[in-house]
Amino acid sequence: MSPELIRVVVALVIGLLLIDQFRRSAVGSRRRWAFALGAAAMLVIATSNLFVGALLPLMIIGGSLALAAVWLLWQAYQRGELADRFERARDYLESERRRYDEQDRGGSHDG
């Protein structure tokens, strides 16, 4: 399998994951726009790997879209649109830490 084809497949898979996140996001949120721009960036990057003759202009467009998506995610974070995601991640990490601590208490200790 050629490297160009592998890059196309990876970009399309990432694009599909971003589209899934787009569908799950609240309508009108900056987060939703960020995922849409990210998916568009991945589509442009995948296309640029297929058409080597237009590589530079397509990569500039894809990179610009990706930067815009990152900027919108930053804006969403600053406006608190991602607070529920961070809270969920914090809760998960805390429950895993407690589970690990409980398992560690019952295990052997090297001394």
CSV table of C-alpha atoms in Angstrom, one decimal:
chain,number,residue,atom,x,y,z
A,1,MET,CA,0.0,0.0,0.0
A,2,SER,CA,1.5,3.4,-1.0
A,3,PRO,CA,2.1,6.1,1.6
A,4,GLU,CA,-0.2,8.5,-0.3
A,5,LEU,CA,-3.1,6.0,0.0
A,6,ILE,CA,-2.4,5.4,3.7
A,7,ARG,CA,-2.5,9.2,4.3
A,8,VAL,CA,-5.8,9.5,2.4
A,9,VAL,CA,-7.3,6.7,4.5
A,10,VAL,CA,-6.1,8.1,7.8
A,11,ALA,CA,-7.4,11.6,6.8
A,12,LEU,CA,-10.8,10.2,5.8
A,13,VAL,CA,-11.1,8.2,9.1
A,14,ILE,CA,-10.2,11.3,11.1
A,15,GLY,CA,-12.7,13.3,9.0
A,16,LEU,CA,-15.5,10.7,9.8
A,17,LEU,CA,-14.7,10.9,13.5
A,18,LEU,CA,-15.0,14.7,13.4
A,19,ILE,CA,-18.3,14.4,11.5
A,20,ASP,CA,-19.6,12.1,14.3
A,21,GLN,CA,-18.5,14.7,16.9
A,22,PHE,CA,-20.2,17.4,14.7
A,23,ARG,CA,-23.5,15.5,14.9
A,24,ARG,CA,-23.3,15.2,18.6
A,25,SER,CA,-22.6,18.9,19.3
A,26,ALA,CA,-25.2,21.5,20.1
A,27,VAL,CA,-26.6,23.4,17.2
A,28,GLY,CA,-25.0,26.8,16.7
A,29,SER,CA,-22.1,26.2,19.1
A,30,ARG,CA,-18.5,27.1,18.3
A,31,ARG,CA,-17.6,23.5,19.1
A,32,ARG,CA,-19.9,22.3,16.3
A,33,TRP,CA,-18.4,24.8,13.9
A,34,ALA,CA,-14.9,23.6,14.9
A,35,PHE,CA,-15.7,20.0,14.2
A,36,ALA,CA,-17.2,20.9,10.8
A,37,LEU,CA,-14.1,22.9,9.8
A,38,GLY,CA,-11.9,20.1,11.1
A,39,ALA,CA,-13.8,17.5,8.9
A,40,ALA,CA,-13.5,19.9,5.9
A,41,ALA,CA,-9.8,20.2,6.6
A,42,MET,CA,-9.3,16.4,6.6
A,43,LEU,CA,-11.3,16.2,3.3
A,44,VAL,CA,-9.0,18.8,1.7
A,45,ILE,CA,-5.9,17.1,3.1
A,46,ALA,CA,-7.1,13.7,1.8
A,47,THR,CA,-7.7,15.3,-1.6
A,48,SER,CA,-4.3,16.9,-1.7
A,49,ASN,CA,-2.7,13.5,-1.2
A,50,LEU,CA,-4.5,12.2,-4.3
A,51,PHE,CA,-3.6,15.2,-6.6
A,52,VAL,CA,0.1,15.8,-6.1
A,53,GLY,CA,0.0,18.6,-8.7
A,54,ALA,CA,-2.2,20.7,-6.5
A,55,LEU,CA,-0.4,19.7,-3.2
A,56,LEU,CA,0.7,23.1,-2.1
A,57,PRO,CA,-2.5,25.1,-2.5
A,58,LEU,CA,-4.6,22.3,-1.1
A,59,MET,CA,-2.3,21.9,1.9
A,60,ILE,CA,-2.5,25.6,2.6
A,61,ILE,CA,-6.3,25.5,2.5
A,62,GLY,CA,-6.4,22.4,4.6
A,63,GLY,CA,-3.9,23.8,7.1
A,64,SER,CA,-5.9,27.1,7.3
A,65,LEU,CA,-9.1,25.2,8.0
A,66,ALA,CA,-7.4,23.1,10.7
A,67,LEU,CA,-6.1,26.2,12.3
A,68,ALA,CA,-9.5,27.8,12.2
A,69,ALA,CA,-11.0,24.7,13.8
A,70,VAL,CA,-8.4,24.8,16.6
A,71,TRP,CA,-9.1,28.5,17.2
A,72,LEU,CA,-12.9,27.8,17.4
A,73,LEU,CA,-12.3,25.0,19.9
A,74,TRP,CA,-10.2,27.4,22.0
A,75,GLN,CA,-13.1,29.9,21.8
A,76,ALA,CA,-15.6,27.2,22.8
A,77,TYR,CA,-13.3,26.4,25.8
A,78,GLN,CA,-13.1,30.0,26.9
A,79,ARG,CA,-16.9,30.4,26.7
A,80,GLY,CA,-17.4,27.3,28.8
A,81,GLU,CA,-18.9,25.2,26.0
A,82,LEU,CA,-16.6,22.3,26.9
A,83,ALA,CA,-17.1,22.4,30.7
A,84,ASP,CA,-19.3,19.3,30.7
A,85,ARG,CA,-16.7,17.4,28.7
A,86,PHE,CA,-14.0,18.4,31.2
A,87,GLU,CA,-16.2,17.5,34.2
A,88,ARG,CA,-17.0,14.1,32.7
A,89,ALA,CA,-13.3,13.4,32.1
A,90,ARG,CA,-12.4,14.6,35.6
A,91,ASP,CA,-15.1,12.3,37.1
A,92,TYR,CA,-13.8,9.4,35.1
A,93,LEU,CA,-10.2,10.0,36.1
A,94,GLU,CA,-11.2,10.3,39.8
A,95,SER,CA,-13.2,7.0,39.7
A,96,GLU,CA,-10.2,5.2,38.0
A,97,ARG,CA,-7.9,6.7,40.6
A,98,ARG,CA,-10.1,5.3,43.4
A,99,ARG,CA,-10.3,1.9,41.7
A,100,TYR,CA,-6.6,1.8,41.3
A,101,ASP,CA,-6.0,2.8,45.0
A,102,GLU,CA,-8.5,0.1,46.2
A,103,GLN,CA,-6.7,-2.5,44.1
A,104,ASP,CA,-3.3,-1.3,45.3
A,105,ARG,CA,-4.2,-1.6,48.9
A,106,GLY,CA,-5.0,-5.3,48.5
A,107,GLY,CA,-1.8,-6.1,46.5
A,108,SER,CA,1.7,-6.9,47.7
A,109,HIS,CA,4.1,-4.2,48.7
A,110,ASP,CA,7.8,-4.4,48.1
A,111,GLY,CA,9.7,-3.2,51.1
